[in-house]
Every structure is written in C-alpha cells, then in structure tokens.
XYZ file of C-alpha atoms in Angstrom:
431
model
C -222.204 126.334 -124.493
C -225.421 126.917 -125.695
C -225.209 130.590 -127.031
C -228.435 131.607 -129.108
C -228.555 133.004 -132.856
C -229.364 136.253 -132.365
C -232.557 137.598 -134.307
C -231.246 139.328 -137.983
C -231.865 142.487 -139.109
C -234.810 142.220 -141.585
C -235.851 143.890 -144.505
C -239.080 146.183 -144.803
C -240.931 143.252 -146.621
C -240.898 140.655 -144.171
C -243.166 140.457 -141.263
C -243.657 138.412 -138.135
C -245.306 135.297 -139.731
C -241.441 134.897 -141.597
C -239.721 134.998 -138.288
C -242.750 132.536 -136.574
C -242.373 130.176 -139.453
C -238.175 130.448 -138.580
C -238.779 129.459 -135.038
C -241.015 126.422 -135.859
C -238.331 125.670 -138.092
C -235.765 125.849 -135.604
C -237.812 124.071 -132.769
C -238.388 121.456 -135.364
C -234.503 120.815 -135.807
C -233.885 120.623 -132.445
C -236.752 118.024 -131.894
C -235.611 116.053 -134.514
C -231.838 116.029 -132.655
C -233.823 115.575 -129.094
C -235.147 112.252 -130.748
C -231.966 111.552 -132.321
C -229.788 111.903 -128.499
C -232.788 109.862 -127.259
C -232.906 107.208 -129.616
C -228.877 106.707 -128.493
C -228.906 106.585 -124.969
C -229.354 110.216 -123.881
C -231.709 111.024 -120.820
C -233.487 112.404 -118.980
C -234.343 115.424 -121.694
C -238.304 114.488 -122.466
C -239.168 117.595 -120.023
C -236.927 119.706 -121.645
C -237.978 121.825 -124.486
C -236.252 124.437 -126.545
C -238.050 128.267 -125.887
C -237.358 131.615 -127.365
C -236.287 133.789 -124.349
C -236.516 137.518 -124.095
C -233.672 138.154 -122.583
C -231.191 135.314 -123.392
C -232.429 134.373 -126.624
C -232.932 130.528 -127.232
C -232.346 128.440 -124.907
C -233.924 125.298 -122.729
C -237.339 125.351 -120.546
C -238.363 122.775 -118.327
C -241.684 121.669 -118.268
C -241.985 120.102 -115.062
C -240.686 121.550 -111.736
C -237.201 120.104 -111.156
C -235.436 119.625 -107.446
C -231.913 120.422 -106.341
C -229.807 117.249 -106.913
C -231.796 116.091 -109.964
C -229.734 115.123 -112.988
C -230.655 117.625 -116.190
C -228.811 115.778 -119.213
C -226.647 112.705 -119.236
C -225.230 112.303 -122.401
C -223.104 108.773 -122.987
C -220.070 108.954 -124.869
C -220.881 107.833 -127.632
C -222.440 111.270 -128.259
C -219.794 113.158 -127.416
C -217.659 114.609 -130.346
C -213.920 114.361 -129.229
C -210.450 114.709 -130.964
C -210.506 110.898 -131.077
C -213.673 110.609 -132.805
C -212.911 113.361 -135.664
C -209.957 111.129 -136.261
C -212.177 108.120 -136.900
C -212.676 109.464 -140.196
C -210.744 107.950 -142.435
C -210.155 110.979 -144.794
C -209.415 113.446 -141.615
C -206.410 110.795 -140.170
C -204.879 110.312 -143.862
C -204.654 114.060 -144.360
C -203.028 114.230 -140.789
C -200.799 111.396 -141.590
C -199.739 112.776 -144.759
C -199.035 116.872 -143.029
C -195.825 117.178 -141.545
C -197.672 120.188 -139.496
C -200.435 118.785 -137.149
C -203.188 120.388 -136.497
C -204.233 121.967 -132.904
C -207.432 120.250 -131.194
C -209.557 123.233 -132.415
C -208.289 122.904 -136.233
C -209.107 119.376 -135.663
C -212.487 119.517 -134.589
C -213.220 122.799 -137.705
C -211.992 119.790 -140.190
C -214.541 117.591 -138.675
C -217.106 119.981 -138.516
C -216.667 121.228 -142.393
C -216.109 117.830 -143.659
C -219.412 116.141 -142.274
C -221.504 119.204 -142.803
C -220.806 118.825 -146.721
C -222.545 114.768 -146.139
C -225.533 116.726 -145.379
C -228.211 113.535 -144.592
C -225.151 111.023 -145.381
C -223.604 112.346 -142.201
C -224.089 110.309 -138.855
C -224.197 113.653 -137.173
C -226.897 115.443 -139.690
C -229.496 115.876 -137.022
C -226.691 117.679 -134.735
C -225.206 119.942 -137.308
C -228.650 120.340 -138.582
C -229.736 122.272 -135.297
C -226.931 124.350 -135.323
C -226.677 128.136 -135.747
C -226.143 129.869 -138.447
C -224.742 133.186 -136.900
C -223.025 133.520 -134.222
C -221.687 137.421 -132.298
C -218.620 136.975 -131.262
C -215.962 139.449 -132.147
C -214.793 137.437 -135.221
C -218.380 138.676 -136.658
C -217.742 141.956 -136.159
C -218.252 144.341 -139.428
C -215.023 144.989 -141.336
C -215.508 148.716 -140.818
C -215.541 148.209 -137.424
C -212.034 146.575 -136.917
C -210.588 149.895 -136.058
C -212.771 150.299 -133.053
C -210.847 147.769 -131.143
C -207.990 148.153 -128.639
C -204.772 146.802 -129.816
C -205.195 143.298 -127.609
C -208.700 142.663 -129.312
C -207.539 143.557 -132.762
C -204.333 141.214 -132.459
C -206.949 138.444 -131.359
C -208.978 139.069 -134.723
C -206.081 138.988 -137.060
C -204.406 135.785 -135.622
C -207.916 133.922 -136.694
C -206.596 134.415 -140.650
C -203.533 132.362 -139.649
C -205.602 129.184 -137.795
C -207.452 129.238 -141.479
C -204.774 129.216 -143.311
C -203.583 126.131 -141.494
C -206.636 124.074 -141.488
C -207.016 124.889 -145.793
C -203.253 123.142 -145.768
C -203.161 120.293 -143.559
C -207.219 119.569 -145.320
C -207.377 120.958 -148.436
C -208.209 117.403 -149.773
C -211.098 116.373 -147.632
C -212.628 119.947 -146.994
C -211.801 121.620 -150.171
C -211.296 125.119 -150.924
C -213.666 126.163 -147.855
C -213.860 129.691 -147.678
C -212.915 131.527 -144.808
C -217.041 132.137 -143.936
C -217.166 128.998 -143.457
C -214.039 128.081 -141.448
C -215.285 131.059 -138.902
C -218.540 129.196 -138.809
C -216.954 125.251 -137.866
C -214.264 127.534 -135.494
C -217.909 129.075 -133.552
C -219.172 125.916 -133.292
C -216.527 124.784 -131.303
C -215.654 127.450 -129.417
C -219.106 128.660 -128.539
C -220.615 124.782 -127.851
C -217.839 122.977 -126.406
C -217.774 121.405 -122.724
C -214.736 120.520 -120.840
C -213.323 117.285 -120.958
C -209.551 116.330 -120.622
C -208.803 113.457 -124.045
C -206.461 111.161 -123.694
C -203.018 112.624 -125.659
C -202.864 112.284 -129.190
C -199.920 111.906 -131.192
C -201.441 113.438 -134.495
C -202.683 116.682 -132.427
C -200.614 119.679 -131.538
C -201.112 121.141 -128.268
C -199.921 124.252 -126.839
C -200.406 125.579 -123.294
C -203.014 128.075 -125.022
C -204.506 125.060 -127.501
C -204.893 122.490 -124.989
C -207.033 118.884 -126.132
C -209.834 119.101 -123.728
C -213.099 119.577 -124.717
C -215.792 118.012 -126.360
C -219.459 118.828 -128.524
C -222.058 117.811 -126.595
C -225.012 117.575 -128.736
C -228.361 118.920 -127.175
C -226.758 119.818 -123.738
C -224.779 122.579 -125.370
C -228.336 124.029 -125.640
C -227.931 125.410 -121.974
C -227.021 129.067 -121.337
C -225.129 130.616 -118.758
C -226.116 132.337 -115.687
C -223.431 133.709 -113.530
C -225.875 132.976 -110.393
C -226.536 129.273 -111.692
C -225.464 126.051 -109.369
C -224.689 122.824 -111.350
C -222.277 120.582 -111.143
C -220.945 118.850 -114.660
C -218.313 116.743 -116.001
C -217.560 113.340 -117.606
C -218.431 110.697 -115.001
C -216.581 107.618 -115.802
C -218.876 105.059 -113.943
C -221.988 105.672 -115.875
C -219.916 106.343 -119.273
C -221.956 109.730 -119.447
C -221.291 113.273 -119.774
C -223.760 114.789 -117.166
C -225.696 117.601 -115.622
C -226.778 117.816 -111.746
C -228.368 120.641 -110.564
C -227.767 122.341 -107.306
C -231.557 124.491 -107.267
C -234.819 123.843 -107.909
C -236.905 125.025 -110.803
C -240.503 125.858 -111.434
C -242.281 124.491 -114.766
C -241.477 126.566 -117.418
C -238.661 128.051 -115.964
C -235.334 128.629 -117.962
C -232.844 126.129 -117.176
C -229.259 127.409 -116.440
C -225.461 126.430 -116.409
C -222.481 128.198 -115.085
C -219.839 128.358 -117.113
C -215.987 128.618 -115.741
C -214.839 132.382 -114.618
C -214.047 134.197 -117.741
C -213.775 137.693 -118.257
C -215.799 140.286 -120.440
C -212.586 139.896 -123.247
C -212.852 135.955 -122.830
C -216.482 135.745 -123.084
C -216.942 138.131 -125.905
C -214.296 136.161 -127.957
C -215.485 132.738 -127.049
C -219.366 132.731 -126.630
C -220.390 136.218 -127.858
C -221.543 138.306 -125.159
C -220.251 140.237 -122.238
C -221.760 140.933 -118.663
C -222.211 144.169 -117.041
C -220.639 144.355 -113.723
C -219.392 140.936 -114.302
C -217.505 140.289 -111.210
C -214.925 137.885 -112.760
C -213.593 140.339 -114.895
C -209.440 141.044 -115.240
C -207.582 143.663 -117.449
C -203.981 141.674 -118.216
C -200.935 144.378 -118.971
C -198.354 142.946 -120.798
C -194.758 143.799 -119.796
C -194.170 145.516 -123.190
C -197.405 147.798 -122.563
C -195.727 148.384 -118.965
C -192.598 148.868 -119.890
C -193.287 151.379 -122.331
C -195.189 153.375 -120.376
C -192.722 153.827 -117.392
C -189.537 152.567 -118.990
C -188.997 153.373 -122.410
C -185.478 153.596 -122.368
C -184.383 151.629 -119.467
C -183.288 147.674 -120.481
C -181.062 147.890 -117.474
C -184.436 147.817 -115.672
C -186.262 145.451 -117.720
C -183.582 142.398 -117.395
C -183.992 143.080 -113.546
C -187.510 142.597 -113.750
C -187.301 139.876 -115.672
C -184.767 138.219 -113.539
C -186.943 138.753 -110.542
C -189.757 136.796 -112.682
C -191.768 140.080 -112.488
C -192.427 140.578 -116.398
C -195.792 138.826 -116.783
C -199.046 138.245 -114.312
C -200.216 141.924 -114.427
C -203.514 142.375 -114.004
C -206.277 144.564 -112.529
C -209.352 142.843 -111.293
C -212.156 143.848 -108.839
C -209.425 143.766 -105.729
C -206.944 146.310 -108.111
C -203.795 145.600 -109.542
C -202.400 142.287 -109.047
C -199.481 141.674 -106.330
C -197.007 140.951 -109.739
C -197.772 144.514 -110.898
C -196.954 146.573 -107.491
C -193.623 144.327 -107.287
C -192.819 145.657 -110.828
C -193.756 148.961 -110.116
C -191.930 149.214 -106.313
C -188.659 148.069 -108.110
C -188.945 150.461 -111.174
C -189.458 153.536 -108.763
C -186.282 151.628 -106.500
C -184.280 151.996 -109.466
C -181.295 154.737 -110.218
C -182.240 157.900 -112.041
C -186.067 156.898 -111.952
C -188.195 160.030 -111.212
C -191.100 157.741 -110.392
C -192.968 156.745 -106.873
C -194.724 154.323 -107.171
C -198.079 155.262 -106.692
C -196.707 157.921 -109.544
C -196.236 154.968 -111.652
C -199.929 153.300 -110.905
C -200.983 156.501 -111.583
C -199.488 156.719 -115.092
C -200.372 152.617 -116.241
C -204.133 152.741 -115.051
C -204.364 156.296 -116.781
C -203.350 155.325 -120.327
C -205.050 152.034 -119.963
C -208.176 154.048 -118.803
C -207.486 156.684 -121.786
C -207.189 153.421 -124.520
C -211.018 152.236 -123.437
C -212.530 155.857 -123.192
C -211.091 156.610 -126.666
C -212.269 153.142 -128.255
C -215.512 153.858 -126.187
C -216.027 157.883 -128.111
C -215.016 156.202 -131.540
C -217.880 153.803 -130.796
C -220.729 155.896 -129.972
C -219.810 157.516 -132.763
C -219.834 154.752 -135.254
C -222.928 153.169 -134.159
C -225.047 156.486 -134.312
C -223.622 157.007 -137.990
C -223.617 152.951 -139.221
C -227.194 151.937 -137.590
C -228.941 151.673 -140.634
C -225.881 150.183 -141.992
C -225.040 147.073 -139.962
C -226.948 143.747 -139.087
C -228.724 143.226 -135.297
C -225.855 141.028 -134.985
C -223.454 143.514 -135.634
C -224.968 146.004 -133.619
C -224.816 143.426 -131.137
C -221.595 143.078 -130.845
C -220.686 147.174 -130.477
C -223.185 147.236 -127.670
C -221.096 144.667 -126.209
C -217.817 146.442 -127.008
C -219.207 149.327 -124.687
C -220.248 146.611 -121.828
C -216.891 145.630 -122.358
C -214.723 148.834 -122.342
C -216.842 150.431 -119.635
C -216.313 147.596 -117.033
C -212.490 147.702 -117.910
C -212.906 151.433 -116.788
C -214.711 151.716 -113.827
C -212.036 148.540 -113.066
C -209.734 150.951 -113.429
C -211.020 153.759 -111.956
C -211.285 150.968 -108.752
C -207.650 150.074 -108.931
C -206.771 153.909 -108.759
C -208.447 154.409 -105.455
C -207.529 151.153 -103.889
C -204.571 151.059 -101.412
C -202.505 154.744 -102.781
C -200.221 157.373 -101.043
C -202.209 159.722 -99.964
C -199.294 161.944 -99.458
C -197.828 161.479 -103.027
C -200.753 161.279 -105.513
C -201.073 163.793 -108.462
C -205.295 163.190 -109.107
C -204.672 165.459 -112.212
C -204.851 161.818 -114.483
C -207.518 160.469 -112.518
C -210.074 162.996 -112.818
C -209.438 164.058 -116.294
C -210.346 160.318 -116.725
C -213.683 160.398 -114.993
C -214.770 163.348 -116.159
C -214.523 161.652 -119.151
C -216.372 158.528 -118.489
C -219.156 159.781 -117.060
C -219.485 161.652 -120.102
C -219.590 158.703 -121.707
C -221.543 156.756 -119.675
C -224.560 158.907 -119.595
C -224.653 159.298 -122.797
C-alpha cells in the first residue's frame, strides 16, 4: 500500500519550479479524492495531509499529534474496490460470462482498472484513479537491457507477467480494447502495489489458485500509507461498523509521518510487489527449489530423488536469518545417508549455500558494472530499481554467509567455498 512515484530523471531544460508545479498538482489530486472519500462516509482523514518525504517519498503527515489507540482511516465499504464490485459492471460480467477461461482476482481487478480509467470524468471512481501514480519501481519496470542482470527465479517472475496479459487482452478484448501491454503493467501495479487484505466472499466467475487467491481490496486514500517495518497498527475489515479501518498502536507528533506495517515479506516479495527492498530486513528468506537442490548434489541420482520425495522432503527449503530451514538438513542428512554418495552433510551445505552465494555475487559484479556504464542511460526509476537489486542480492549473501556458520561439523568442513565467497563479497560490498 501506499508506495510513492519516485521522482523522474529530467532533462537539462527543466528546473525546480516544473517539479514544484508537479507536486501542487499531485497534492491537488489527492485533495480532490480526500473530499471525494469524505463526501462518502470516510473519516477521520481532515488531519491528514499528503507530504513529500525525503526518505520515503510521498506519503501521509499528520497535522495534529495523534495517541496510541486512535483510529487513522475508516473507510466504509462502499469505498472499497472488491472482485464483487468490478463485476458490477455490466460490460466486465458479460465478457466473463461469455470466456470459457475466467479470469484470476488480479486479472479481474486490471479489467476494472483499464476499463474505468478510459471513462476518465464519466467514471464513479475518477477522483481515485485520478490520484494515482503514474510510475511505479517494481521489477516489472526494470530496463529491457537489464533483464539479464537477474537470477534465474527473478527473471522467471518477469517473463510469466507476458502470459497474465495475454489473458486479460482475451477474456476483455471487448470492453478494454487492444490495451497495450504499458498499460496492463500499469492497472497490474495498481493492484499489487495498493491493495489491502480482505478475504471476498467466493466467486463463481473468478479463478483462484493457491498463489492467486480473492482477497484483497483498493482502498482509496488509505493506500496512501507507507510501510515501516518498526510501525504498530492494527487493520482489517471490521464488520460491525461496515468499515475498513486503521488503529494505531503509538503516538505521533504533528507533522510526523504516519506509518503502516505491512505483512512479513521478503526483499524478493517486496521488490516484486511494492517496489523496494530493505537492508538488513529481518524477514527475509532465500527458497531452494528441489530441482536447484537436486542438481547441485544429485544430478544423476532419481533413486534418491523419489526417496525424498516420498519422505515429503522435496519442497520448504529455505535459508532465513536462523539458517537453512529444518526441510533442507532432512534432505541433505538423507542424501549423504544414501549408497555411493561421497557427501557429509555439512559437505553438502557447503556445496548449496556456495553456488547460491556464487549466483548473487555474480548478478551483484554484472550490476556494478552495468550501472557505472548505463547511468546516463536509464531513468531515476530505473536506477532505482538496480540499487535495489544490490540491497537485494547482498542480504541474500550475507544470509548465506550466516547459514554457513550456523550449527556445522567442525571436524568435517572444507572452508575452501566459504572464503573464496567472502573474499568476494566484501569486494563487492565496499565497493
């Protein structure tokens, strides 16, 4: 929720009046949608303004000094975008009706958000998509160039965004038209980036998958918040008032920024999802997949794999801030069990966290590289985004580098691997 435009790159010409007549232009929006959640039931939001952070970009300042256990936002339903209110429209449920594939929740709510946005004032929602950016920094915005910088699991998440456009172009081709894919990546942000949780009722017309689940909902104005990882709110739906609200947990000073937590994601997640990462974030997980495992201490061995499989130990790897996850050092205690394996199993940690360690340090030289050469070439959002690909990749090492230490064989460890590795990243790092 509530991730800020971030400032483009401007050209020689244009000076700082240009980007102080943007922000009046922007503040202006958003008071216009303020008034427009007021005028339908919204409060309390009169002492909240939007403000231009340094740090965090735009976001929402109070100007009055706020107590723990005072409410922020309550937003009533019927200003809450759902699944069940995109199908309202008459055009979006006859081009459902008429698909024989159904869209997910997400393709849904892109339909919704491309359709309306063509009304322009005609649209009940103008003042909301009105005050909505423009750009956004997730990966998806990455520069094509760039594409090759990413790790196999990041570049697989890029591609499989062509396929989700595809979709919506069928199943709405009539009401949307032949929306480009620009603009499909810019409904698809909105969602992602803005959306609160909120479980929907089930839908017969929507296809949900364990990974495209129907719950979550815009939340006009209140997706204005940004996240702090130290912030203490409570929010969700509460069913007796009919309202979507905020209740803080600490007090603020006028003129303060105002701050949400969002759920424990990971640098991957919230790079993909809202468009930044945090350094040192503590919530952050490296998932192996049993392929990536497999192929690095089992290439030839299906005898093995069906055993681990049968043992449900093919999935759940992971290395987090407590090392690799209890899933992992099963798979790995029964690999170096097995007949004609040459492995221990600290020799096999050794050898996963290693090449997973060598994958980031190589995306991280390729890079530094790329953004000394390509400054002058890419956007501030775009250079954005690679400075977040190091915050990324340099967490998932020194992650790494953790799990390595944590809980070996003192007596059976080859630290050949492991300091090749760090070598390496501090290289890197104080670059």
């Amino acid at each position: 929720m509530g991730r800020a435009r971030r400032r483009r790159r401007r050209g020689p010409t244009d000076h700082s009046c240009g980007m102080v007549e943007e922000a009046h232009c922007i503040h202006a929006k958003i008071g216009r949608l303020a008034r427009f959640c007021l005028s339908n039931g919204c409060s309390p939001i009169k002492h909240l303004r939007p403000y231009n952070f340094k740090d965090s970009g735009r976001g929402l300042q109070t100007l009055k000094d706020i107590e723990p256990g005072e409410t922020l936002i309550a937003l009533p339903k019927s200003l809450l975008i759902t699944t069940s209110v995109a199908l309202q429209l008459d055009e979006l449920n006859q081009a459902v009706s008429r698909s024989e594939l159904k869209p997910t929740p997400v393709e849904l709510m892109c339909a919704f958000l491309l359709s309306e946005k063509r009304k322009l004032t005609r649209s009940g929602w103008y003042e909301y998509l009105d005050s909505l950016p423009e750009t956004f920094t997730t990966l998806l915005c990455i520069h094509s160039e760039d594409v090759q910088l990413l790790d196999a699991g990041l570049a697989e998440k890029y591609q499989s965004m062509l396929s989700k456009y595809e979709e919506v172009k069928n199943i709405f081709a009539r009401v949307i038209g032949d929306v480009s894919y620009t603009e499909f990546l810019w409904a698809w942000h909105v969602t992602n980036t803005r959306c609160v949780f909120m479980n929907q009722p089930t839908l017969s017309d929507v296809r949900t998958t364990p990974d495209d689940l129907d719950n979550f909902a815009l939340a006009p104005f209140l997706d204005l918040l940004n996240h702090s990882p130290n912030a203490m709110a409570e929010y969700g739906y509460n069913s007796e008032t009919g309202c979507f609200q905020i209740v803080t947990h600490e007090g603020y000073s006028k003129y303060d920024q105002v701050f949400i937590p969002y759920s424990s994601h990971s640098n991957r997640a919230l790079l993909l999802e809202y468009g930044f990462c945090i350094p040192g974030n503590e919530d952050d997980c490296i998932n192996f997949s049993f392929e990536e495992v497999s192929k690095i201490l089992i290439p030839k061995r299906a005898d093995i794999s069906e055993k681990l499989s049968a043992a449900v130990l093919n999935c759940g790897y992971l290395c987090d801030s407590n090392g690799l996850s209890w899933s992992l050092f099963e798979a790995m205690h029964i690999i170096s069990s097995s007949d004609n394996i040459d492995l221990t199993e600290q020799k096999c940690k050794e050898l996963v966290v290693s090449a997973a360690a060598d994958q980031r340090l190589t995306c991280l030289s390729k890079l530094t590289k790329q953004r000394a050469t390509h400054e002058n070439q890419r956007s501030a959002d775009e250079l954005f985004i690679l400075d977040m690909l190091v915050v990324l990749y340099k967490n998932e090492v020194e992650l790494l580098l953790n799990a390595m230490t944590m809980e070996r064989d003192e007596s059976d460890r080859d630290d050949s691997n492991l300091e090749c590795v760090w070598d390496c990243f501090c290289s890197i790092t104080t670059d």
